[in-house]
Amino acid sequence: MAESITVTTPGLTSIQDLGRLRGSRFGQMTGGASDQYSADVANALVGSHRTAPLLEIVALDFGAVVSVDLLVAVTGAPAEVQVGGVTRPQWEPFVWTAGEELTVRGIHDGLRVYLAVHGSIAAPSLLGSCAPDSVLGFGRQLTVGESVAIDVDGPPIDHPYFRVPLFRLGAEPASFTGHWTIDVTDGPDVHEFGATAARLYDTPFVIGDNTNHIGLRLTPADPGSDVPRRDRSTEVLSRGVPIGAVEVPAGNEILVLHRGRGVTAGYPVLAVVTATALSRLGQARPGQEVRFRKVSVPEAVDGYRSQRRSIALLRSRVANAFASLRIPTHTDTTSTQHHSVPQMESA
Amino acid sequence: MSGVTSIRPHREFVLADCGDSAVRLTSLSPDAEERWQAVHAVAAALDARGDDVAVTGIIPTYDSLLVEFDCAATTHDAIRALVERLIELPAQPSTRGSRQFEIPVVYGGEFGPDLDDVAAHLALSPSEVIRLHSARPLTMRCFGSPGGAPMLDGPAFPRPVPRRTIPRPHVPAGAVAVAGRQAVISARPAPGGWPVIGRTPLTIVDPATEPLSDFRPGDTFLFVPITAAEWSTYEGVRHG
């Protein structure tokens, strides 16, 4: 029988994955989970492939009922996660019991929560990804009463008497407290900004309201501060811009391009946000104050590899735990997007 | 420039890091056509290699190529060495010749709200701007955003066209715009900062089909002025 998740409170929720690779050659945005780390960990915790579709719940409360006992994991921003009114942990897998409502309420500090399932979520694919693309009109937000088909191939295992966490797999939760420091490397056009480039690091910035998965707009926390300025006005031919590009258009704001960015632009790229900091920025709320910190490219690569290594270790713990309980894992995918297991040699 | 430039100009280039997961190749050849051919030849060669080099994205444009990769699966040094090796290969002849497309356009008015501004900036009459824009075929250099817009060499205007001071929040699909020395046809509705001088009723990108677009870099586009009354004749037609 076809199993499904039926939405009771949709909030702002979509079916998401890690993004659409190789579409950029044809002018298509990459998209995908704005907090790639939390999405990756969510799928790792349930033994699903890292590019498997999962739910991205943004800012607002979410609720749904499932037709079959289902092993799930919820990561991302802190929130109150309950099944049938009983609180369940984030960053550890747990069983979502058939017929009971799972709710995610009061998302705070960050913006996005990820819900991954053990099994697979059916989702239409475009160029090898289910990631919504608002420009193409592909993918959509879930609506109340909507049923999302799921395929479950192994019974989940729960504590027979108590709703205590069965697993303690030790995923490293993303941090949402303290100062938000955003690491960036020098961009390819940093020389066009002369000494004003330093303003990126000297000035605290505030995330603007007009911020989304396409990009973030930031203004100096002190309105009297000036942003970096390009010291030339020559025409720039359109060229590919990396995700994370820090651009400085006219006016007193800076732009950070995120995963929904258009692939070409004519602005010089002052700096590029690191892959790990991009996940953090994917959780930034309007009004949040951030500071930029310059790191070298090798430091940025080390940081990302360290993050991926911790997820790989988590995956091996999950595989061992699941194997001992005879729960199947899904480390491969039929998706046309192939993500090889990263080589974890040192840089 | 070194003496090599005159013999193998397309092999003069700059390779710059773009953060922890991308590098940008820019050709320095003095010839625009050669710059374009050089970066697109490398893009095609990378494309043919598939996933084995952990490349996750390839964005060739007019004179540059952004190569995105998974930095956990490869290194900057490996990607740089690969790109440098590929640019030394002889350019592969294209698998098919370029094609020419005729693109009907309603210029001015609600279809091209910035036509008069562009004309004023160029010190030309609006009809002269239309004449120059449709005088000869323009070459598509790459796909741009949003949605896979064909980006073309600009028409032979006397000077570059500035971008709008305030970008439009909504530019419809099919909008025909110019900026700098470039021209574009909007693929999908989106915000945009390029002055819009007209609009085509043709469907440029169709998310329901693969490939999404019939056009390829190297194709040429001849813009053909039509009247607003002729719009419905072409509306929604997919070209190619």
CSV table of N, CA, C and O in Angstrom, one decimal, chain A residues 21-22 24-30 50 125-128 135-137 185-189 235-243 261-264 266-267 269 272-276 297 300-301 304-305 308 336-340 342-345 347, chain B residues 16-22 24 40 43-44 46-47 50-51 55-64 66 68 70-76 142-148 151 160-161 163 179-182 188-190 194 205 207 210 212 216:
chain,number,residue,atom,x,y,z
A,21,LEU,N,22.8,20.4,-9.4
A,21,LEU,CA,24.1,20.6,-10.0
A,21,LEU,C,24.0,20.5,-11.5
A,21,LEU,O,23.1,19.9,-12.1
A,22,ARG,N,25.0,21.1,-12.1
A,22,ARG,CA,25.1,21.1,-13.6
A,22,ARG,C,24.1,21.9,-14.4
A,22,ARG,O,24.1,21.9,-15.6
A,24,SER,N,23.7,25.0,-13.9
A,24,SER,CA,24.2,26.4,-14.0
A,24,SER,C,24.8,26.6,-15.4
A,24,SER,O,24.8,27.8,-15.9
A,25,ARG,N,25.2,25.6,-16.1
A,25,ARG,CA,25.7,25.7,-17.5
A,25,ARG,C,24.6,26.2,-18.4
A,25,ARG,O,24.9,26.8,-19.4
A,26,PHE,N,23.4,26.0,-18.0
A,26,PHE,CA,22.2,26.4,-18.8
A,26,PHE,C,21.5,27.5,-18.1
A,26,PHE,O,20.3,27.8,-18.4
A,27,GLY,N,22.2,28.3,-17.3
A,27,GLY,CA,21.6,29.4,-16.7
A,27,GLY,C,20.7,29.2,-15.5
A,27,GLY,O,20.0,30.1,-15.1
A,28,GLN,N,20.6,27.9,-15.1
A,28,GLN,CA,19.7,27.6,-14.0
A,28,GLN,C,20.3,27.7,-12.6
A,28,GLN,O,21.5,27.3,-12.5
A,29,MET,N,19.6,28.2,-11.7
A,29,MET,CA,20.1,28.3,-10.3
A,29,MET,C,20.4,26.9,-9.7
A,29,MET,O,19.8,25.9,-10.1
A,30,THR,N,21.3,26.9,-8.7
A,30,THR,CA,21.6,25.6,-8.1
A,30,THR,C,20.5,25.3,-7.0
A,30,THR,O,20.1,24.2,-7.0
A,50,ARG,N,22.7,11.4,0.9
A,50,ARG,CA,22.7,12.8,1.2
A,50,ARG,C,21.9,13.7,0.3
A,50,ARG,O,21.5,14.8,0.6
A,125,SER,N,11.4,15.5,-10.3
A,125,SER,CA,12.8,15.9,-10.5
A,125,SER,C,12.9,16.7,-11.7
A,125,SER,O,12.3,16.5,-12.8
A,126,LEU,N,13.8,17.8,-11.7
A,126,LEU,CA,14.1,18.6,-12.8
A,126,LEU,C,15.6,18.7,-12.9
A,126,LEU,O,16.2,19.1,-11.9
A,127,LEU,N,16.2,18.3,-14.0
A,127,LEU,CA,17.6,18.2,-14.2
A,127,LEU,C,18.3,17.5,-13.0
A,127,LEU,O,19.3,18.0,-12.4
A,128,GLY,N,17.7,16.5,-12.5
A,128,GLY,CA,18.3,15.6,-11.5
A,128,GLY,C,18.1,16.1,-10.1
A,128,GLY,O,18.8,15.6,-9.2
A,135,VAL,N,12.0,30.7,-10.1
A,135,VAL,CA,12.0,31.3,-11.4
A,135,VAL,C,11.4,30.4,-12.4
A,135,VAL,O,10.6,30.9,-13.3
A,136,LEU,N,11.7,29.1,-12.4
A,136,LEU,CA,11.2,28.2,-13.4
A,136,LEU,C,9.7,27.8,-13.0
A,136,LEU,O,9.0,27.2,-13.8
A,137,GLY,N,9.3,28.1,-11.8
A,137,GLY,CA,8.0,27.7,-11.4
A,137,GLY,C,8.0,26.2,-11.1
A,137,GLY,O,7.0,25.5,-11.2
A,185,THR,N,36.5,34.4,2.1
A,185,THR,CA,37.9,34.5,1.5
A,185,THR,C,37.9,35.7,0.6
A,185,THR,O,36.8,36.2,0.2
A,186,ASP,N,39.1,36.2,0.3
A,186,ASP,CA,39.2,37.2,-0.7
A,186,ASP,C,38.5,36.8,-2.0
A,186,ASP,O,38.7,35.6,-2.5
A,187,GLY,N,37.7,37.6,-2.7
A,187,GLY,CA,37.2,37.3,-3.9
A,187,GLY,C,38.1,37.6,-5.1
A,187,GLY,O,39.2,38.2,-4.9
A,188,PRO,N,37.8,37.2,-6.3
A,188,PRO,CA,38.7,37.4,-7.4
A,188,PRO,C,38.9,38.8,-7.8
A,188,PRO,O,39.9,39.2,-8.5
A,189,ASP,N,38.0,39.7,-7.4
A,189,ASP,CA,38.1,41.1,-7.8
A,189,ASP,C,38.4,42.0,-6.6
A,189,ASP,O,38.1,43.2,-6.7
A,235,GLU,N,33.0,48.9,-17.7
A,235,GLU,CA,32.0,48.0,-18.0
A,235,GLU,C,32.5,46.6,-17.7
A,235,GLU,O,33.6,46.2,-18.1
A,236,VAL,N,31.7,45.7,-17.0
A,236,VAL,CA,32.1,44.4,-16.8
A,236,VAL,C,31.1,43.5,-17.6
A,236,VAL,O,29.9,43.6,-17.5
A,237,LEU,N,31.7,42.6,-18.4
A,237,LEU,CA,30.9,41.6,-19.1
A,237,LEU,C,30.3,40.6,-18.2
A,237,LEU,O,31.0,40.3,-17.2
A,238,SER,N,29.1,40.2,-18.4
A,238,SER,CA,28.5,39.2,-17.5
A,238,SER,C,29.4,38.0,-17.4
A,238,SER,O,29.9,37.5,-18.4
A,239,ARG,N,29.5,37.5,-16.2
A,239,ARG,CA,30.3,36.3,-16.0
A,239,ARG,C,29.7,35.5,-14.8
A,239,ARG,O,28.9,36.0,-14.0
A,240,GLY,N,30.2,34.2,-14.7
A,240,GLY,CA,29.7,33.4,-13.7
A,240,GLY,C,30.1,33.8,-12.3
A,240,GLY,O,31.2,34.3,-12.1
A,241,VAL,N,29.1,33.8,-11.4
A,241,VAL,CA,29.4,34.2,-10.0
A,241,VAL,C,29.2,33.0,-9.1
A,241,VAL,O,28.2,32.3,-9.2
A,242,PRO,N,30.1,32.8,-8.1
A,242,PRO,CA,30.0,31.7,-7.2
A,242,PRO,C,28.9,31.9,-6.2
A,242,PRO,O,28.6,33.1,-5.8
A,243,ILE,N,28.3,30.8,-5.7
A,243,ILE,CA,27.5,30.9,-4.6
A,243,ILE,C,28.3,31.5,-3.4
A,243,ILE,O,29.4,31.0,-3.2
A,261,ARG,N,20.9,32.0,-6.3
A,261,ARG,CA,21.5,33.1,-7.1
A,261,ARG,C,21.4,32.8,-8.6
A,261,ARG,O,21.5,31.7,-9.0
A,262,GLY,N,21.2,33.9,-9.3
A,262,GLY,CA,21.4,33.8,-10.7
A,262,GLY,C,22.9,33.5,-11.0
A,262,GLY,O,23.7,34.0,-10.3
A,263,VAL,N,23.1,32.8,-12.1
A,263,VAL,CA,24.5,32.3,-12.3
A,263,VAL,C,25.5,33.3,-12.9
A,263,VAL,O,26.7,33.1,-12.8
A,264,THR,N,24.9,34.4,-13.5
A,264,THR,CA,25.8,35.4,-14.0
A,264,THR,C,25.5,36.7,-13.5
A,264,THR,O,24.4,37.0,-13.1
A,266,GLY,N,27.4,41.1,-13.5
A,266,GLY,CA,28.4,42.0,-13.9
A,266,GLY,C,29.1,42.7,-12.8
A,266,GLY,O,29.9,43.6,-13.0
A,267,TYR,N,28.7,42.4,-11.5
A,267,TYR,CA,29.4,43.1,-10.4
A,267,TYR,C,30.7,42.4,-10.0
A,267,TYR,O,30.8,41.2,-10.1
A,269,VAL,N,33.4,40.8,-7.6
A,269,VAL,CA,33.2,39.9,-6.4
A,269,VAL,C,34.3,40.3,-5.4
A,269,VAL,O,35.5,40.0,-5.6
A,272,VAL,N,34.1,35.9,-1.0
A,272,VAL,CA,33.3,34.8,-1.2
A,272,VAL,C,33.1,34.1,0.2
A,272,VAL,O,34.1,33.7,0.9
A,273,VAL,N,31.8,33.9,0.6
A,273,VAL,CA,31.5,33.3,1.9
A,273,VAL,C,31.9,31.8,1.8
A,273,VAL,O,31.7,31.1,0.7
A,274,THR,N,32.5,31.3,2.8
A,274,THR,CA,33.0,29.9,2.8
A,274,THR,C,31.8,28.9,2.8
A,274,THR,O,30.7,29.3,3.2
A,275,ALA,N,32.0,27.7,2.4
A,275,ALA,CA,30.9,26.7,2.3
A,275,ALA,C,30.3,26.5,3.6
A,275,ALA,O,29.1,26.4,3.8
A,276,THR,N,31.1,26.4,4.7
A,276,THR,CA,30.5,26.2,6.0
A,276,THR,C,29.7,27.4,6.5
A,276,THR,O,28.6,27.3,7.1
A,297,VAL,N,41.9,30.6,1.7
A,297,VAL,CA,41.2,29.5,1.0
A,297,VAL,C,41.6,28.1,1.6
A,297,VAL,O,40.6,27.3,1.9
A,300,ALA,N,39.5,27.7,4.7
A,300,ALA,CA,38.1,27.5,4.4
A,300,ALA,C,37.9,26.0,3.9
A,300,ALA,O,36.9,25.4,4.3
A,301,VAL,N,38.8,25.5,3.1
A,301,VAL,CA,38.7,24.1,2.7
A,301,VAL,C,38.8,23.2,3.8
A,301,VAL,O,38.0,22.2,4.0
A,304,TYR,N,35.6,23.1,5.8
A,304,TYR,CA,34.5,22.3,5.1
A,304,TYR,C,34.8,20.8,5.2
A,304,TYR,O,33.9,20.0,5.4
A,305,ARG,N,36.1,20.4,4.9
A,305,ARG,CA,36.4,19.0,5.0
A,305,ARG,C,36.2,18.5,6.4
A,305,ARG,O,35.7,17.3,6.6
A,308,ARG,N,32.5,17.8,6.7
A,308,ARG,CA,32.1,16.6,5.9
A,308,ARG,C,32.6,15.4,6.6
A,308,ARG,O,32.0,14.3,6.6
A,336,THR,N,20.3,11.0,-10.9
A,336,THR,CA,21.3,11.2,-11.9
A,336,THR,C,22.5,12.0,-11.3
A,336,THR,O,23.6,12.0,-11.9
A,337,GLN,N,22.2,12.7,-10.2
A,337,GLN,CA,23.3,13.4,-9.6
A,337,GLN,C,24.1,12.5,-8.8
A,337,GLN,O,23.6,11.8,-7.8
A,338,HIS,N,25.4,12.3,-9.1
A,338,HIS,CA,26.2,11.4,-8.4
A,338,HIS,C,27.1,12.2,-7.4
A,338,HIS,O,27.9,13.1,-7.9
A,339,HIS,N,27.0,11.9,-6.2
A,339,HIS,CA,27.9,12.5,-5.2
A,339,HIS,C,28.8,11.4,-4.7
A,339,HIS,O,28.4,10.6,-3.9
A,340,SER,N,30.1,11.4,-5.1
A,340,SER,CA,31.0,10.4,-4.7
A,340,SER,C,31.3,10.6,-3.2
A,340,SER,O,31.2,11.7,-2.7
A,342,PRO,N,33.3,11.5,-0.4
A,342,PRO,CA,34.5,12.4,-0.5
A,342,PRO,C,35.8,11.7,0.0
A,342,PRO,O,35.8,10.9,0.9
A,343,GLN,N,36.8,11.9,-0.7
A,343,GLN,CA,38.1,11.4,-0.3
A,343,GLN,C,38.6,12.3,0.9
A,343,GLN,O,38.7,13.5,0.8
A,344,MET,N,38.8,11.6,2.0
A,344,MET,CA,39.1,12.4,3.2
A,344,MET,C,40.6,12.5,3.4
A,344,MET,O,41.1,12.6,4.6
A,345,GLU,N,41.4,12.5,2.4
A,345,GLU,CA,42.8,12.7,2.6
A,345,GLU,C,43.0,14.2,3.1
A,345,GLU,O,42.2,15.0,2.8
A,347,ALA,N,44.4,18.0,3.2
A,347,ALA,CA,44.5,19.0,2.1
A,347,ALA,C,45.9,19.0,1.4
A,347,ALA,O,46.9,18.9,2.1
B,16,ALA,N,41.7,32.5,-11.3
B,16,ALA,CA,41.6,33.1,-9.9
B,16,ALA,C,40.7,32.2,-9.1
B,16,ALA,O,39.7,31.7,-9.5
B,17,ASP,N,41.1,32.1,-7.8
B,17,ASP,CA,40.2,31.4,-6.8
B,17,ASP,C,39.0,32.2,-6.6
B,17,ASP,O,39.0,33.4,-6.4
B,18,CYS,N,37.9,31.5,-6.5
B,18,CYS,CA,36.6,32.1,-6.1
B,18,CYS,C,36.0,31.4,-4.9
B,18,CYS,O,35.1,30.7,-5.0
B,19,GLY,N,36.7,31.6,-3.8
B,19,GLY,CA,36.3,30.9,-2.6
B,19,GLY,C,36.8,29.5,-2.5
B,19,GLY,O,37.7,29.1,-3.2
B,20,ASP,N,36.2,28.7,-1.6
B,20,ASP,CA,36.7,27.4,-1.3
B,20,ASP,C,36.2,26.4,-2.3
B,20,ASP,O,36.6,25.2,-2.3
B,21,SER,N,35.3,26.7,-3.2
B,21,SER,CA,34.7,25.7,-4.1
B,21,SER,C,34.6,26.1,-5.6
B,21,SER,O,33.8,25.6,-6.3
B,22,ALA,N,35.4,27.1,-6.0
B,22,ALA,CA,35.3,27.5,-7.4
B,22,ALA,C,36.6,28.3,-7.8
B,22,ALA,O,37.3,28.9,-7.0
B,24,ARG,N,37.9,30.8,-11.3
B,24,ARG,CA,37.4,31.5,-12.5
B,24,ARG,C,38.5,31.7,-13.5
B,24,ARG,O,39.6,32.3,-13.2
B,40,HIS,N,34.7,28.5,-23.8
B,40,HIS,CA,33.7,27.5,-24.1
B,40,HIS,C,34.3,26.1,-24.5
B,40,HIS,O,33.7,25.1,-24.2
B,43,ALA,N,35.1,24.6,-21.2
B,43,ALA,CA,33.8,24.1,-20.6
B,43,ALA,C,33.3,22.8,-21.2
B,43,ALA,O,32.9,21.9,-20.5
B,44,ALA,N,33.4,22.7,-22.5
B,44,ALA,CA,32.9,21.5,-23.2
B,44,ALA,C,33.8,20.3,-22.8
B,44,ALA,O,33.3,19.2,-22.6
B,46,LEU,N,35.4,19.9,-20.0
B,46,LEU,CA,35.1,19.6,-18.6
B,46,LEU,C,33.8,18.8,-18.5
B,46,LEU,O,33.6,17.9,-17.8
B,47,ASP,N,32.8,19.3,-19.3
B,47,ASP,CA,31.5,18.7,-19.4
B,47,ASP,C,31.6,17.2,-19.8
B,47,ASP,O,30.9,16.4,-19.3
B,50,GLY,N,32.3,14.5,-17.2
B,50,GLY,CA,31.3,14.0,-16.2
B,50,GLY,C,31.7,14.3,-14.8
B,50,GLY,O,32.3,15.3,-14.5
B,51,ASP,N,31.4,13.3,-13.9
B,51,ASP,CA,31.6,13.5,-12.5
B,51,ASP,C,32.9,13.2,-11.9
B,51,ASP,O,33.2,13.4,-10.8
B,55,VAL,N,33.6,18.1,-10.3
B,55,VAL,CA,33.1,19.4,-10.8
B,55,VAL,C,31.6,19.4,-10.6
B,55,VAL,O,30.9,18.4,-11.1
B,56,THR,N,31.1,20.4,-10.0
B,56,THR,CA,29.6,20.5,-9.7
B,56,THR,C,28.9,21.5,-10.6
B,56,THR,O,27.7,21.5,-10.7
B,57,GLY,N,29.7,22.4,-11.2
B,57,GLY,CA,29.0,23.4,-12.0
B,57,GLY,C,30.0,24.0,-13.0
B,57,GLY,O,31.2,24.2,-12.6
B,58,ILE,N,29.6,24.4,-14.2
B,58,ILE,CA,30.4,25.0,-15.2
B,58,ILE,C,29.6,26.2,-15.8
B,58,ILE,O,28.5,26.0,-16.3
B,59,ILE,N,30.2,27.4,-15.6
B,59,ILE,CA,29.4,28.5,-16.2
B,59,ILE,C,30.3,29.3,-17.1
B,59,ILE,O,31.1,30.2,-16.7
B,60,PRO,N,30.3,29.0,-18.4
B,60,PRO,CA,31.0,29.7,-19.4
B,60,PRO,C,30.2,30.9,-19.9
B,60,PRO,O,29.0,30.8,-20.1
B,61,THR,N,30.8,32.1,-20.0
B,61,THR,CA,30.1,33.3,-20.5
B,61,THR,C,30.8,33.9,-21.7
B,61,THR,O,31.2,33.1,-22.6
B,62,TYR,N,31.1,35.2,-21.7
B,62,TYR,CA,31.7,35.8,-22.8
B,62,TYR,C,33.2,35.6,-22.9
B,62,TYR,O,33.7,35.1,-23.9
B,63,ASP,N,33.9,35.8,-21.8
B,63,ASP,CA,35.3,35.7,-21.8
B,63,ASP,C,35.8,35.0,-20.6
B,63,ASP,O,37.0,35.0,-20.3
B,64,SER,N,34.9,34.4,-19.8
B,64,SER,CA,35.3,33.8,-18.6
B,64,SER,C,34.5,32.5,-18.3
B,64,SER,O,33.5,32.2,-19.0
B,66,LEU,N,33.5,30.0,-15.0
B,66,LEU,CA,33.5,29.6,-13.5
B,66,LEU,C,33.4,28.1,-13.4
B,66,LEU,O,32.5,27.5,-14.0
B,68,GLU,N,32.9,25.3,-10.7
B,68,GLU,CA,32.5,25.0,-9.3
B,68,GLU,C,32.8,23.5,-9.0
B,68,GLU,O,32.6,22.7,-9.9
B,70,ASP,N,33.4,20.3,-5.7
B,70,ASP,CA,33.3,19.9,-4.3
B,70,ASP,C,34.7,19.8,-3.7
B,70,ASP,O,35.5,18.9,-4.0
B,71,CYS,N,35.0,20.8,-2.8
B,71,CYS,CA,36.4,20.9,-2.3
B,71,CYS,C,36.7,19.8,-1.3
B,71,CYS,O,37.8,19.7,-0.8
B,72,ALA,N,35.7,19.0,-0.9
B,72,ALA,CA,36.0,17.8,0.0
B,72,ALA,C,36.4,16.7,-0.9
B,72,ALA,O,37.0,15.7,-0.4
B,73,ALA,N,36.1,16.7,-2.2
B,73,ALA,CA,36.4,15.6,-3.1
B,73,ALA,C,37.6,15.9,-4.0
B,73,ALA,O,38.1,14.9,-4.6
B,74,THR,N,38.0,17.1,-4.1
B,74,THR,CA,39.2,17.4,-4.9
B,74,THR,C,39.9,18.6,-4.3
B,74,THR,O,39.5,19.1,-3.2
B,75,THR,N,40.9,19.1,-5.0
B,75,THR,CA,41.7,20.3,-4.5
B,75,THR,C,41.7,21.4,-5.5
B,75,THR,O,41.5,21.1,-6.7
B,76,HIS,N,42.0,22.6,-5.1
B,76,HIS,CA,42.1,23.7,-6.0
B,76,HIS,C,43.3,23.4,-7.0
B,76,HIS,O,43.2,23.7,-8.2
B,142,CYS,N,26.1,32.9,-24.2
B,142,CYS,CA,26.0,32.0,-23.0
B,142,CYS,C,24.5,32.1,-22.6
B,142,CYS,O,23.7,32.9,-23.1
B,143,PHE,N,24.2,31.2,-21.6
B,143,PHE,CA,22.9,31.3,-20.9
B,143,PHE,C,23.2,32.1,-19.7
B,143,PHE,O,24.2,32.0,-19.0
B,144,GLY,N,22.2,33.0,-19.4
B,144,GLY,CA,22.3,33.8,-18.1
B,144,GLY,C,21.1,33.5,-17.3
B,144,GLY,O,20.3,32.7,-17.6
B,145,SER,N,21.1,34.2,-16.2
B,145,SER,CA,20.0,34.1,-15.2
B,145,SER,C,19.1,35.3,-15.3
B,145,SER,O,19.6,36.3,-15.8
B,146,PRO,N,17.9,35.2,-14.9
B,146,PRO,CA,17.3,34.1,-14.4
B,146,PRO,C,16.7,33.1,-15.4
B,146,PRO,O,16.3,33.6,-16.4
B,147,GLY,N,16.8,31.9,-15.1
B,147,GLY,CA,16.0,30.9,-15.8
B,147,GLY,C,16.6,30.4,-17.1
B,147,GLY,O,16.0,29.6,-17.8
B,148,GLY,N,17.8,30.8,-17.5
B,148,GLY,CA,18.4,30.4,-18.8
B,148,GLY,C,18.2,31.3,-19.9
B,148,GLY,O,17.8,30.9,-21.0
B,151,MET,N,22.0,35.1,-23.6
B,151,MET,CA,22.8,36.4,-23.5
B,151,MET,C,23.6,36.6,-24.8
B,151,MET,O,24.3,35.7,-25.2
B,160,PRO,N,28.0,52.2,-24.7
B,160,PRO,CA,27.4,51.3,-23.9
B,160,PRO,C,26.1,51.8,-23.2
B,160,PRO,O,26.0,53.1,-23.0
B,161,VAL,N,25.1,51.0,-22.9
B,161,VAL,CA,23.9,51.4,-22.3
B,161,VAL,C,24.0,51.2,-20.8
B,161,VAL,O,24.3,50.0,-20.4
B,163,ARG,N,22.9,50.4,-16.9
B,163,ARG,CA,21.8,49.7,-16.3
B,163,ARG,C,20.9,50.7,-15.6
B,163,ARG,O,21.3,51.9,-15.3
B,179,ALA,N,22.2,46.2,-22.1
B,179,ALA,CA,23.0,46.8,-21.0
B,179,ALA,C,24.4,46.7,-21.4
B,179,ALA,O,24.9,45.7,-21.9
B,180,GLY,N,25.2,47.7,-21.1
B,180,GLY,CA,26.6,47.7,-21.5
B,180,GLY,C,26.7,47.5,-23.0
B,180,GLY,O,26.0,48.2,-23.8
B,181,ARG,N,27.4,46.5,-23.4
B,181,ARG,CA,27.4,46.1,-24.9
B,181,ARG,C,26.9,44.7,-25.0
B,181,ARG,O,27.3,43.9,-25.8
B,182,GLN,N,25.9,44.4,-24.2
B,182,GLN,CA,25.3,43.1,-24.2
B,182,GLN,C,23.8,43.2,-24.5
B,182,GLN,O,23.2,44.3,-24.3
B,188,ARG,N,12.3,33.9,-18.0
B,188,ARG,CA,11.3,33.7,-17.1
B,188,ARG,C,11.0,35.0,-16.4
B,188,ARG,O,11.9,35.9,-16.3
B,189,PRO,N,9.8,35.2,-15.8
B,189,PRO,CA,9.5,36.5,-15.1
B,189,PRO,C,10.4,36.6,-13.9
B,189,PRO,O,10.6,35.6,-13.2
B,190,ALA,N,11.0,37.8,-13.7
B,190,ALA,CA,11.9,37.9,-12.5
B,190,ALA,C,12.2,39.4,-12.4
B,190,ALA,O,12.0,40.2,-13.3
B,194,TRP,N,18.2,45.6,-16.3
B,194,TRP,CA,18.6,46.0,-17.6
B,194,TRP,C,17.4,46.8,-18.3
B,194,TRP,O,16.3,46.4,-18.1
B,205,VAL,N,12.1,29.6,-22.6
B,205,VAL,CA,12.5,28.4,-21.8
B,205,VAL,C,11.2,27.7,-21.4
B,205,VAL,O,10.3,28.4,-20.9
B,207,PRO,N,10.0,24.8,-18.8
B,207,PRO,CA,10.5,23.9,-17.8
B,207,PRO,C,9.9,22.5,-17.9
B,207,PRO,O,10.4,21.6,-17.3
B,210,GLU,N,12.8,18.8,-21.7
B,210,GLU,CA,14.3,18.8,-21.7
B,210,GLU,C,14.8,18.6,-23.1
B,210,GLU,O,14.3,17.6,-23.7
B,212,LEU,N,15.6,22.4,-21.7
B,212,LEU,CA,14.6,23.5,-21.3
B,212,LEU,C,14.6,24.5,-22.4
B,212,LEU,O,13.6,25.2,-22.6
B,216,ARG,N,21.5,27.5,-28.1
B,216,ARG,CA,22.8,27.2,-27.7
B,216,ARG,C,23.8,28.3,-27.9
B,216,ARG,O,23.6,29.0,-28.9
